[in-house]
Short mmCIF file of C-alpha atoms and ligand atoms in Angstrom, two decimals:
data_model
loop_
_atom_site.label_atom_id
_atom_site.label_comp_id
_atom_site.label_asym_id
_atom_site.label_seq_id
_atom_site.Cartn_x
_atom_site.Cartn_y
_atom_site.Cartn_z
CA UNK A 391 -19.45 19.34 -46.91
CA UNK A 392 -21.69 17.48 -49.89
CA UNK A 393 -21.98 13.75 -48.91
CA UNK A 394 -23.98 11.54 -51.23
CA UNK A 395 -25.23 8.28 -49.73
CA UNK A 396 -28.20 7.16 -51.81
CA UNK A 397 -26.32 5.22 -54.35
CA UNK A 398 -28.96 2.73 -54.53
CA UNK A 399 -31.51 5.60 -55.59
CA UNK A 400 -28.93 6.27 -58.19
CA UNK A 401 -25.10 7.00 -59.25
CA UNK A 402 -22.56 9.30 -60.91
CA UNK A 403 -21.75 8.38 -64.23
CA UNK A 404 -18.29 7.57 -64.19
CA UNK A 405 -15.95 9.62 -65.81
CA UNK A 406 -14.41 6.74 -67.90
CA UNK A 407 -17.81 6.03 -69.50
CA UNK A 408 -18.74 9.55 -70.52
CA UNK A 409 -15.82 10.03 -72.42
CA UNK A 410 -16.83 6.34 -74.45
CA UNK A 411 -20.14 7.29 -74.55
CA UNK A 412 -19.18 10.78 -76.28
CA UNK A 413 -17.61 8.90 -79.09
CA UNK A 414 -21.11 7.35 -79.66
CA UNK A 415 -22.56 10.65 -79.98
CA UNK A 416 -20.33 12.37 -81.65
CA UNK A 417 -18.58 9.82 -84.04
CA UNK A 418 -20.31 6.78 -84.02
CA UNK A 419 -23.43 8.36 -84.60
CA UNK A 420 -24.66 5.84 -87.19
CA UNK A 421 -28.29 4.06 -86.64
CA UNK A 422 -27.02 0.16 -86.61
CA UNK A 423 -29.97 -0.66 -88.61
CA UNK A 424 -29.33 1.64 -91.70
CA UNK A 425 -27.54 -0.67 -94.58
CA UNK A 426 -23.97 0.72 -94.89
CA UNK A 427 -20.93 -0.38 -94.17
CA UNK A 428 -20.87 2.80 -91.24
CA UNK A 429 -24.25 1.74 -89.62
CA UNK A 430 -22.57 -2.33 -89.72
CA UNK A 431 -19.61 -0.92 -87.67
CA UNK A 432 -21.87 0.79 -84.90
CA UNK A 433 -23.73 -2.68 -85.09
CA UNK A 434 -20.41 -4.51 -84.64
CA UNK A 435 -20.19 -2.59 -81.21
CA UNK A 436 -23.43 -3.23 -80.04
CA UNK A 437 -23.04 -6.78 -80.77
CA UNK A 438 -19.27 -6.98 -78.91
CA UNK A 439 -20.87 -5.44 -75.67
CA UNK A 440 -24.42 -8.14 -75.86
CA UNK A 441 -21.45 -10.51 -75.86
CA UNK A 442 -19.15 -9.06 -73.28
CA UNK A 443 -23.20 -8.34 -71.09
CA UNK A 444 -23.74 -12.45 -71.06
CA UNK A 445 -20.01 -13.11 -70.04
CA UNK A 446 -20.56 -10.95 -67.54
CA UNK A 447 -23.35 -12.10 -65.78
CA UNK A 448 -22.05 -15.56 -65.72
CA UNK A 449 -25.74 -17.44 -65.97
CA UNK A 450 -25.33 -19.19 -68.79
CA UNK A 451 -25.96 -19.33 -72.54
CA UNK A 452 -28.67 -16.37 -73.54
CA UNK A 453 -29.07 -12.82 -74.92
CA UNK A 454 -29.74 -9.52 -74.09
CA UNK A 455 -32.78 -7.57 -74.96
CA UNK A 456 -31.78 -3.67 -74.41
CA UNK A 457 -34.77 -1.49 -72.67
CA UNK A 458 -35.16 1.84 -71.20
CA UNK A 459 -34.26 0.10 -67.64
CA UNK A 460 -35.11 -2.19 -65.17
CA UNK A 461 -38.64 -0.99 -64.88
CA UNK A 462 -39.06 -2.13 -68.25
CA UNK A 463 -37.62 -5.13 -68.61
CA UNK A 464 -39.63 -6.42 -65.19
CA UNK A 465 -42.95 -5.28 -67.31
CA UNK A 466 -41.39 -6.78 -70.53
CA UNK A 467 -41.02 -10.66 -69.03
CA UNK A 468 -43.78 -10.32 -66.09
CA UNK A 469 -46.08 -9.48 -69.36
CA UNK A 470 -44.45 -11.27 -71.62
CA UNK A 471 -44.32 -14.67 -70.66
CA UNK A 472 -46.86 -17.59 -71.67
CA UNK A 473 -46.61 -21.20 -70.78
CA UNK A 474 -48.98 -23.57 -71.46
CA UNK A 475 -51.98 -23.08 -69.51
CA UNK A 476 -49.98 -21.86 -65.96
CA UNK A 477 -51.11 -18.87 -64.54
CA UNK A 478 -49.87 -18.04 -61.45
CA UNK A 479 -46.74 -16.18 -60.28
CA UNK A 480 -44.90 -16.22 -57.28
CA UNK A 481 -43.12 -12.99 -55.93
CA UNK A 482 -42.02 -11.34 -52.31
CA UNK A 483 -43.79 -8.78 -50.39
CA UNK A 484 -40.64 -6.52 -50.45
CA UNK A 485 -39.95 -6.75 -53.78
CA UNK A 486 -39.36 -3.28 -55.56
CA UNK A 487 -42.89 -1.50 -56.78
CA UNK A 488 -41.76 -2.37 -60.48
CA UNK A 489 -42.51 -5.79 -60.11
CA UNK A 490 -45.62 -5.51 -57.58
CA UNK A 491 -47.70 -3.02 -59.34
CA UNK A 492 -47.13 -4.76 -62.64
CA UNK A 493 -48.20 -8.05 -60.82
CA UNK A 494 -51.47 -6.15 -59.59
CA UNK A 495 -52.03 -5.40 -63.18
CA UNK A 496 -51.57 -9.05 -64.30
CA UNK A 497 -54.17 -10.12 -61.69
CA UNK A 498 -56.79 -7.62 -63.74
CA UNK A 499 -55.65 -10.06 -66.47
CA UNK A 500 -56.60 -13.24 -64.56
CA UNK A 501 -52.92 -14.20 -63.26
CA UNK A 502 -53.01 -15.29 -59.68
CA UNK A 503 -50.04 -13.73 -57.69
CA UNK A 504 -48.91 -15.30 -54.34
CA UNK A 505 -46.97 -12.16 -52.92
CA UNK A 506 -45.06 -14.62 -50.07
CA UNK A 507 -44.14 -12.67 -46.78
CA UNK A 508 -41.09 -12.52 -45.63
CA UNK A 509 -38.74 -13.50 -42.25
CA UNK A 510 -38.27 -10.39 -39.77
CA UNK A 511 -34.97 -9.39 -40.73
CA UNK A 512 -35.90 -9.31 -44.58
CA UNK A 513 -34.93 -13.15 -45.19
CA UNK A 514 -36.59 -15.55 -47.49
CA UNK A 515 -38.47 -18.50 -45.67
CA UNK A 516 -37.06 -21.47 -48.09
CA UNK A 517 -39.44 -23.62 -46.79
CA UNK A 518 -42.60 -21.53 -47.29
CA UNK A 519 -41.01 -20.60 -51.03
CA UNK A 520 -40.84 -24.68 -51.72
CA UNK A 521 -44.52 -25.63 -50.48
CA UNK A 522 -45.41 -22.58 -52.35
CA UNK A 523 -44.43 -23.95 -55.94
CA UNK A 524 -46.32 -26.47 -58.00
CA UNK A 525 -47.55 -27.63 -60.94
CA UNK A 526 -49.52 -24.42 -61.47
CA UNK A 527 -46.52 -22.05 -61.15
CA UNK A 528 -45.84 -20.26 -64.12
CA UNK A 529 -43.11 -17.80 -62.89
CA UNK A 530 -40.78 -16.94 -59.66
CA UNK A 531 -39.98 -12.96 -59.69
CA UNK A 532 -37.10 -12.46 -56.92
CA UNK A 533 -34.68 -9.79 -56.19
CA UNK A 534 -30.88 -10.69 -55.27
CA UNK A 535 -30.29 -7.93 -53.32
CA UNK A 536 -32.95 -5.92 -51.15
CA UNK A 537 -32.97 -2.02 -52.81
CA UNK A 538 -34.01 -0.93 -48.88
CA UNK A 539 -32.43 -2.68 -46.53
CA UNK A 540 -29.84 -4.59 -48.82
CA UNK A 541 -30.96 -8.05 -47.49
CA UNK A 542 -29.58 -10.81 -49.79
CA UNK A 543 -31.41 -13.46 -51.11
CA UNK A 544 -30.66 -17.29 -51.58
CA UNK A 545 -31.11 -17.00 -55.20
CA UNK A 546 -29.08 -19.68 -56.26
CA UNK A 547 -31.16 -22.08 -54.02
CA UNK A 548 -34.44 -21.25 -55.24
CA UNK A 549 -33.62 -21.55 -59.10
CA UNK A 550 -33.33 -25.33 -58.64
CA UNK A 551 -36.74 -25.55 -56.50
CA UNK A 552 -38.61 -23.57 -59.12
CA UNK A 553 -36.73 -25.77 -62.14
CA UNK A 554 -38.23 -29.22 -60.04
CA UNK A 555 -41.80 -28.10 -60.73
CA UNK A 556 -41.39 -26.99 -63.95
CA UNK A 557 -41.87 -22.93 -63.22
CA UNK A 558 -39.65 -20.33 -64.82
CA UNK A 559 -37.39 -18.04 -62.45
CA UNK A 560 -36.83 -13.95 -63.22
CA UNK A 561 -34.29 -12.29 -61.00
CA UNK A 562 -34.29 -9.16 -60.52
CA UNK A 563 -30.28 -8.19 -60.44
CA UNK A 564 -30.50 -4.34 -60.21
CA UNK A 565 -29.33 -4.03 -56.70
CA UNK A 566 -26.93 -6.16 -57.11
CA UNK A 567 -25.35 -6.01 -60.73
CA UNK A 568 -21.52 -4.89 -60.87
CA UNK A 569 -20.88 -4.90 -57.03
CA UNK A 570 -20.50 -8.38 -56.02
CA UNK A 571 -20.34 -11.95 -58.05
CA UNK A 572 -23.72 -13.33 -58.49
CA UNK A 573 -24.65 -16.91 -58.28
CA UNK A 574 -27.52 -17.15 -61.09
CA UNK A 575 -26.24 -20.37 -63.35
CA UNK A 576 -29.70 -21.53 -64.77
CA UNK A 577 -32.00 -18.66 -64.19
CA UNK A 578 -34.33 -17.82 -66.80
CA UNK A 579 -34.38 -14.19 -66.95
CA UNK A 580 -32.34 -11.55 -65.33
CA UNK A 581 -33.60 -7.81 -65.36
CA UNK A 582 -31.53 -4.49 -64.40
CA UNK A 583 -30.40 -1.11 -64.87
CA UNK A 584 -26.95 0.81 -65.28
CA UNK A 585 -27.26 3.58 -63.47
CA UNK A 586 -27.33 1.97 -59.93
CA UNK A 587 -23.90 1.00 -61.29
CA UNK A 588 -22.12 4.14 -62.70
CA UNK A 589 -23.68 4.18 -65.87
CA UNK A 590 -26.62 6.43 -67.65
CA UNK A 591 -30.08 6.71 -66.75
CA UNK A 592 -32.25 5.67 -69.24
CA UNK A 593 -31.05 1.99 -70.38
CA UNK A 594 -30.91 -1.44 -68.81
CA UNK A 595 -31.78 -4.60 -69.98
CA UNK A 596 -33.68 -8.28 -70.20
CA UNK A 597 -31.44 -11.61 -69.68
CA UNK A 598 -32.79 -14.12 -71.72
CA UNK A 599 -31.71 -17.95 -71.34
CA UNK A 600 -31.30 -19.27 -74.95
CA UNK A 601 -34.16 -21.03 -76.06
CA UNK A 602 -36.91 -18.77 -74.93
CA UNK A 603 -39.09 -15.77 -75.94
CA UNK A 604 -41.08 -12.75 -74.63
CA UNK A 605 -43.94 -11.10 -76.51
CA UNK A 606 -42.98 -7.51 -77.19
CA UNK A 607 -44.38 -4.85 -75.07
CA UNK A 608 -42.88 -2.22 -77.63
CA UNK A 609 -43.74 -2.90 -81.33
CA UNK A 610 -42.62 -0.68 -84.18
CA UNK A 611 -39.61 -1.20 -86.31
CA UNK A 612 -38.82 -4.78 -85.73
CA UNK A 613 -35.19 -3.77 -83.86
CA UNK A 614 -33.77 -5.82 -81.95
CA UNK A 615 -35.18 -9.12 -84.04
CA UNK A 616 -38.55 -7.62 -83.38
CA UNK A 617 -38.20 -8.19 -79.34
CA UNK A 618 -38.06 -4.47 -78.53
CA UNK A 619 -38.43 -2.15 -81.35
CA UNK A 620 -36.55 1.28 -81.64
CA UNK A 621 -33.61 2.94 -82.54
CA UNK A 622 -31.00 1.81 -80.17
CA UNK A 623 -29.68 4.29 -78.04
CA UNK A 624 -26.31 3.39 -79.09
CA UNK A 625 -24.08 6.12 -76.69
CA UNK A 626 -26.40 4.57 -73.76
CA UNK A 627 -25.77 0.52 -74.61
CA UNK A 628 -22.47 1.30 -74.76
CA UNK A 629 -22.03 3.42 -71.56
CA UNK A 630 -23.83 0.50 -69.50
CA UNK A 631 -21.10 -1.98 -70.93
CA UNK A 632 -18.29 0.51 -70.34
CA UNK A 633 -19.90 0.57 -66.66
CA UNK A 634 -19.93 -3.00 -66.05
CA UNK A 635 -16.30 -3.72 -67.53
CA UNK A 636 -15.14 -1.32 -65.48
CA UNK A 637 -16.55 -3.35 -62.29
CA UNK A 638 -14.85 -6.76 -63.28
CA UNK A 639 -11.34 -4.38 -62.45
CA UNK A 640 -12.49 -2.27 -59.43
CA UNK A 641 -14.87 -4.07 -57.80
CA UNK A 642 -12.81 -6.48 -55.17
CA UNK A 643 -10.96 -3.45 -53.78
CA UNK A 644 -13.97 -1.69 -53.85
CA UNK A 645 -15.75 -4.13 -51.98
CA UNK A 646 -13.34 -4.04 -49.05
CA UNK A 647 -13.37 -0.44 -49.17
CA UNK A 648 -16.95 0.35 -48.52
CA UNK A 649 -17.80 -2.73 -46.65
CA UNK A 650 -15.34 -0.84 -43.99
CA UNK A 651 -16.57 2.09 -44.60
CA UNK A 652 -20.30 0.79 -44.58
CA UNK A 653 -19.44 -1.46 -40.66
CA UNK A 654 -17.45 1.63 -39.50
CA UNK A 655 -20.61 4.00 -39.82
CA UNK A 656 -23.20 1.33 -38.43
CA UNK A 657 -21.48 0.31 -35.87
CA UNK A 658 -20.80 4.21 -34.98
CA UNK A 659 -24.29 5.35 -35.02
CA UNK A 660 -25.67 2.27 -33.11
CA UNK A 661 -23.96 3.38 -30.34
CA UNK A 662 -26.59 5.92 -30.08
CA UNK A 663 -29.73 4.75 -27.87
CA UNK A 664 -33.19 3.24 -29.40
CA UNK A 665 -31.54 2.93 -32.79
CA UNK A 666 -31.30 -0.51 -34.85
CA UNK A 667 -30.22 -1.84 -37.94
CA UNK A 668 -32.79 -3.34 -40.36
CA UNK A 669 -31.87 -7.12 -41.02
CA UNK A 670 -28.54 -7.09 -39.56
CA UNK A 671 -28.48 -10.12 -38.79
CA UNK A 672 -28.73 -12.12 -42.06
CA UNK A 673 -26.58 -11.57 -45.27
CA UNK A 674 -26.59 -8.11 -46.53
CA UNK A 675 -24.88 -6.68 -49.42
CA UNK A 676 -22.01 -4.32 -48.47
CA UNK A 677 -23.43 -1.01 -49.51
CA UNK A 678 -26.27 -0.67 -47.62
CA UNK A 679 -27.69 -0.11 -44.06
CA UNK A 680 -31.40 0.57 -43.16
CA UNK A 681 -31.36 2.26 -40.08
CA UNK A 682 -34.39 2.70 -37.63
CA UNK A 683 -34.00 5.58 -35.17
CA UNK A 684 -37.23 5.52 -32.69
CA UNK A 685 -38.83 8.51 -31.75
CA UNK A 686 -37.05 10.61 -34.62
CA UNK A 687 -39.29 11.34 -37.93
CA UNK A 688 -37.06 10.36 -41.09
CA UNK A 689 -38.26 13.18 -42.79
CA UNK A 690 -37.14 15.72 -40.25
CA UNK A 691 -33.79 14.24 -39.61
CA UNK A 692 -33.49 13.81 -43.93
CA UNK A 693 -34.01 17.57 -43.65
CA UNK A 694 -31.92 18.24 -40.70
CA UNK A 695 -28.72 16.87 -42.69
CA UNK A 696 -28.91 19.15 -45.12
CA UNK A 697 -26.77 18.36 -47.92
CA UNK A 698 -26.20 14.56 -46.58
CA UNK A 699 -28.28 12.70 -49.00
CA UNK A 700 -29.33 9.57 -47.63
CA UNK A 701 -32.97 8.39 -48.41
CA UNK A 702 -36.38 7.33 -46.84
CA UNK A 703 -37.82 4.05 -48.89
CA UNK A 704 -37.21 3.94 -52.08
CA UNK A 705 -36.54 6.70 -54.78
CA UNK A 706 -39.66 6.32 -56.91
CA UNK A 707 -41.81 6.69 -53.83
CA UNK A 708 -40.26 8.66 -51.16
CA UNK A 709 -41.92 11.53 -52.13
CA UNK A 710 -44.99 10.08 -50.67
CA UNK A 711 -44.80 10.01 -46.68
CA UNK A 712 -46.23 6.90 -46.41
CA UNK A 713 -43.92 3.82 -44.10
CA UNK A 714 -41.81 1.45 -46.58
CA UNK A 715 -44.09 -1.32 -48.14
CA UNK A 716 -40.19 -3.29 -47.20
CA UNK A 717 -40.08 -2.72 -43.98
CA UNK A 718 -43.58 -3.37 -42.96
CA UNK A 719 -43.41 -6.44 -44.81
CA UNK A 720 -40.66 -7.15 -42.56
CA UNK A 721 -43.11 -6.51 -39.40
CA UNK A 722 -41.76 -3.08 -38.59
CA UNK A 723 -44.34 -0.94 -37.30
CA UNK A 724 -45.65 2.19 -39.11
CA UNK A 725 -44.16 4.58 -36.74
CA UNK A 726 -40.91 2.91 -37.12
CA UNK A 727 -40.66 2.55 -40.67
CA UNK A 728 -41.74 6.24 -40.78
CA UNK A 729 -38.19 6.49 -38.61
CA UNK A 730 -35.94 5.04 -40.70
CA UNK A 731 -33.15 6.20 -43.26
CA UNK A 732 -31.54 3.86 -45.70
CA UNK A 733 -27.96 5.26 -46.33
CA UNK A 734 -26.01 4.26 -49.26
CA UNK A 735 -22.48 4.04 -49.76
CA UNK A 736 -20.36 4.07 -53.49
CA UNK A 737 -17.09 4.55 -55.62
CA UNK A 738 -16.60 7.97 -54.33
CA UNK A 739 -17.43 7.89 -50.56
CA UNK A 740 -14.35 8.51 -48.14
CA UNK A 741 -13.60 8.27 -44.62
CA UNK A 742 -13.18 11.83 -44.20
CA UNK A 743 -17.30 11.88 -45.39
CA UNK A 744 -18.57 9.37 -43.32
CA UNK A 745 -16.85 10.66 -40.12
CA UNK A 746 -18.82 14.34 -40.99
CA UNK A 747 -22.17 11.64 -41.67
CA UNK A 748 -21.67 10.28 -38.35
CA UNK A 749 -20.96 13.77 -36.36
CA UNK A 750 -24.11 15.03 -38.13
CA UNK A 751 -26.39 12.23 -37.78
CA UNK A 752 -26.03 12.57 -33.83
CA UNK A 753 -26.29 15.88 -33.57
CA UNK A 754 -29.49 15.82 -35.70
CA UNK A 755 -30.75 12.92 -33.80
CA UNK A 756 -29.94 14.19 -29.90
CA UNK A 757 -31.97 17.19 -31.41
CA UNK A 758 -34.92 16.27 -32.59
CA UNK A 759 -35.42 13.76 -29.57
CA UNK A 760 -34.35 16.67 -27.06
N1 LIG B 358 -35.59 -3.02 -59.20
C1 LIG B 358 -34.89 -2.55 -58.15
C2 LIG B 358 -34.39 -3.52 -57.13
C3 LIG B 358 -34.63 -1.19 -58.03
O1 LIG B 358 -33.94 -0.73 -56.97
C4 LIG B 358 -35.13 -0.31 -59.03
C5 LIG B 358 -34.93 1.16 -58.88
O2 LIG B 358 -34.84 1.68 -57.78
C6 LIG B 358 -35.84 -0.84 -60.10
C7 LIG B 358 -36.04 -2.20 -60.16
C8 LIG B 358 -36.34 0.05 -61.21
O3 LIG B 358 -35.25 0.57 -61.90
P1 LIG B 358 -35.40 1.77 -62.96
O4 LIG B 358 -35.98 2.92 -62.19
O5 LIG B 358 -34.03 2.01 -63.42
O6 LIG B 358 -36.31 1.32 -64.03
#
C-alpha cells in the first residue's frame, strides 16, 4: 500500500482545480495585459479571484501581489520594506529557512535581526516577544503554524504588541492557509503558497494591508502596477483561488476528519517505549505530529517504510542529514532530532492507511532497535 503523509512538504492538486485551471490554458489563454476586449476578460478573472483571495483571508482591507510562492513573497516584503530610519527585525528561531536565510542576507545589508528562541514545546514566550519590541523595530516576521512540528502561534496577540510600538507585522500563513480560520485582523502582510493547500506548485502570494508598499524585487514589464512584473501565470492564479474556495466548503468536516485520524495515530504509536511527541502539549494544528523515536535513526526508519512517505525536517532541506534547525531550537538534542519523523496527514488519507502506517511504523521501529 502507497500512503502519503508529508502534506506539509507538499499536496495533490485537486481534481476540481485542474479541470479550472485547463480552461486557463486552453481557452482563456489571453495575456491580461494585451489591449483587447479577450485579454480584459482574462483580466476580469484575475481581478474576481484578488477579490475573492482578501475575503478569504479575513485581515482586513488590502491586495494581493501574485509571486512564484511563499519563498518569494517572504524575500519580496523582508527586502522590500523601508520605514523611516528603523532597522531591525524581529523573527523566531524556528521559523522556516525562507525567512532566516533571507534575514542573514539583510544583516550583510546592515539590518539587525533578533532571531528570539523559543519555549520547549515550540511555544512563543509573549513576554520575551513584548520586551523585545521598541522604538527601533522595523518588522515582526512570524509563522501561524509551525511547518515541523505544527506548533501554533498566538498571532493574533502579537499583532497588537508590535502595532503599540509602531513596528510592522508579516505572517507567514503557509502552514496554515485553507485548513483552519485564522485570526490575522490588522496584520500588515501575509505571505503563502497553494500547493500546501491542493493547488499548483509554482504560485503564491503577498498580503498587503491597504495603504502600504514594497519595492519590487522583480522589475520588467510594470505588471501587476509595477509591484511584481511578468506575465501572470493566469491557469496558476486561478488554480490557487479554485484551491482556497474549495476549503471555505470542505474544510470543517475535514478538520474533524483528520484531527481523528491525526490523535488516533499518535496516540497509537506512543504506546511504543522511548517515543514522544514534539510540542504536544501546547496548541498544534490538526495535521501534524513530530514524532521523536530514541535510539532509531530517522533516516533508516524513512527508508524502512518504504512507500510510507512521511518526512525528516523540512522538504527544502531534508536532503541534508543534518538535526532540524526547529527542533533544536526547541532544545532537542542532536541525536534526537536526528530521530524524529514529522508525518503529515490530508484530504485523501483514510483509516484503512493509517492503521497499515501504524502496523509498519512498529515493526520498523522494534527492528531497528532489536
Ligand atoms: N513557509 C513555510 C512555513 C513553509 O512550510 C514553506 C515550504 O515548506 C515555505 C515558507 C516556502 O514555500 P515555497 O517552497 O512554496 O516557496
Amino acid at each position: 500500500m502507497e500512503v502519503y503523509l508529508d502534506h506539509n512538504a507538499s499536496t495533490p492538486v485537486d481534481p476540481e482545480v485542474i479541470t479550472l485551471m485547463q480552461s486557463y490554458f486552453s481557452h482563456w489563454y489571453a495575456n491580461p495585459n494585451s489591449p483587447h476586449l479577450f485579454a480584459a476578460e482574462v483580466e476580469e478573472k484575475i481581478s474576481q479571484t484578488s477579490n475573492f483571495l482578501v475575503e478569504f483571508l479575513e485581515a482586513g482591507d488590502g491586495d494581493i501581489i501574485y509571486t512564484s510562492g511563499a519563498t518569494e513573497a517572504i524575500n519580496m516584503v523582508l527586502k522590500g520594506y523601508r520605514y523611516e530610519d528603523r532597522k531591525e527585525i524581529i523573527t523566531f528561531q524556528t521559523e522556516h529557512k525562507a525567512v532566516l536565510n533571507t534575514c542573514q542576507y539583510l544583516e550583510s545589508q546592515g539590518f539587525i535581526i533578533k532571531y528570539l528562541p523559543v519555549m520547549k514545546n515550540g511555544a512563543i514566550d509573549l513576554d520575551l516577544y513584548q520586551n523585545s519590541l521598541s522604538e527601533h523595530t522595523l518588522l515582526v516576521c512570524a509563522m501561524y503554524a509551525n511547518n515541523e512540528t505544527g506548533v501554533l502561534h498566538p498571532i493574533e496577540s502579537m499583532i497588537p504588541m508590535s502595532k503599540s510600538v509602531g513596528a510592522y507585522f508579516c505572517c507567514d500563513i503557509t502552514s496554515s492557509i485553507g485548513k483552519i480560520p485564522m485570526q490575522i485582523k490588522g496584520v500588515d502582510f501575509l505571505t503563502f503558497s497553494a500547493h500546501k493547500y491542493y493547488g499548483p506548485k509554482g504560485i503564491g502570494g503577498v498580503f498587503l494591508r491597504k495603504g502600504l508598499e514594497l519595492s519590487p524585487l522583480i522589475h520588467g514589464g510594470s505588471q501587476q502596477n509595477g509591484r511584481r512584473s511578468g506575465t501572470l501565470p493566469v491557469p496558476l492564479i486561478m488554480g490557487m483561488g479554485k484551491a482556497f474556495l474549495l476549503s471555505q466548503i470542505l474544510r470543517k468536516e475535514e478538520e474533524k476528519r483528520i484531527k481523528s485520524l491525526r490523535d488516533y495515530l499518535e496516540s497509537e504509536i506512543l504506546s511504543l517505549p522511548d517515543v514522544y511527541c514534539h510540542g504536544s502539549d501546547t496548541k498544534r494544528i490538526y495535521t501534524t505530529s513530530n514524532i521523536c523515536f530514541k535510539g532509531v535513526s530517522s533516516e533508516e526508519l524513512i527508508l524502512r517504510l518504504k512507500k510510507i512517505s512521511v518526512s525528516n525536517g523540512s522538504a527544502c532541506s531534508s536532503l541534508v542529514s543534518k538535526p532540524s534547525h526547529v527542533l533544536t531550537a526547541m532544545g532537542v538534542c542532536d541525536t534526537e532530532a536526528l530521530s524524529s519523523i514529522r508525518i503529515s496527514l490530508g484530504r485523501h488519507n483514510t483509516e484503512e492507511e493509517i492503521n497499515f502506517t501504524i502496523d509498519q511504523i512498529k515493526k520498523a521501529v522494534r527492528k531497528i532497535r532489536a
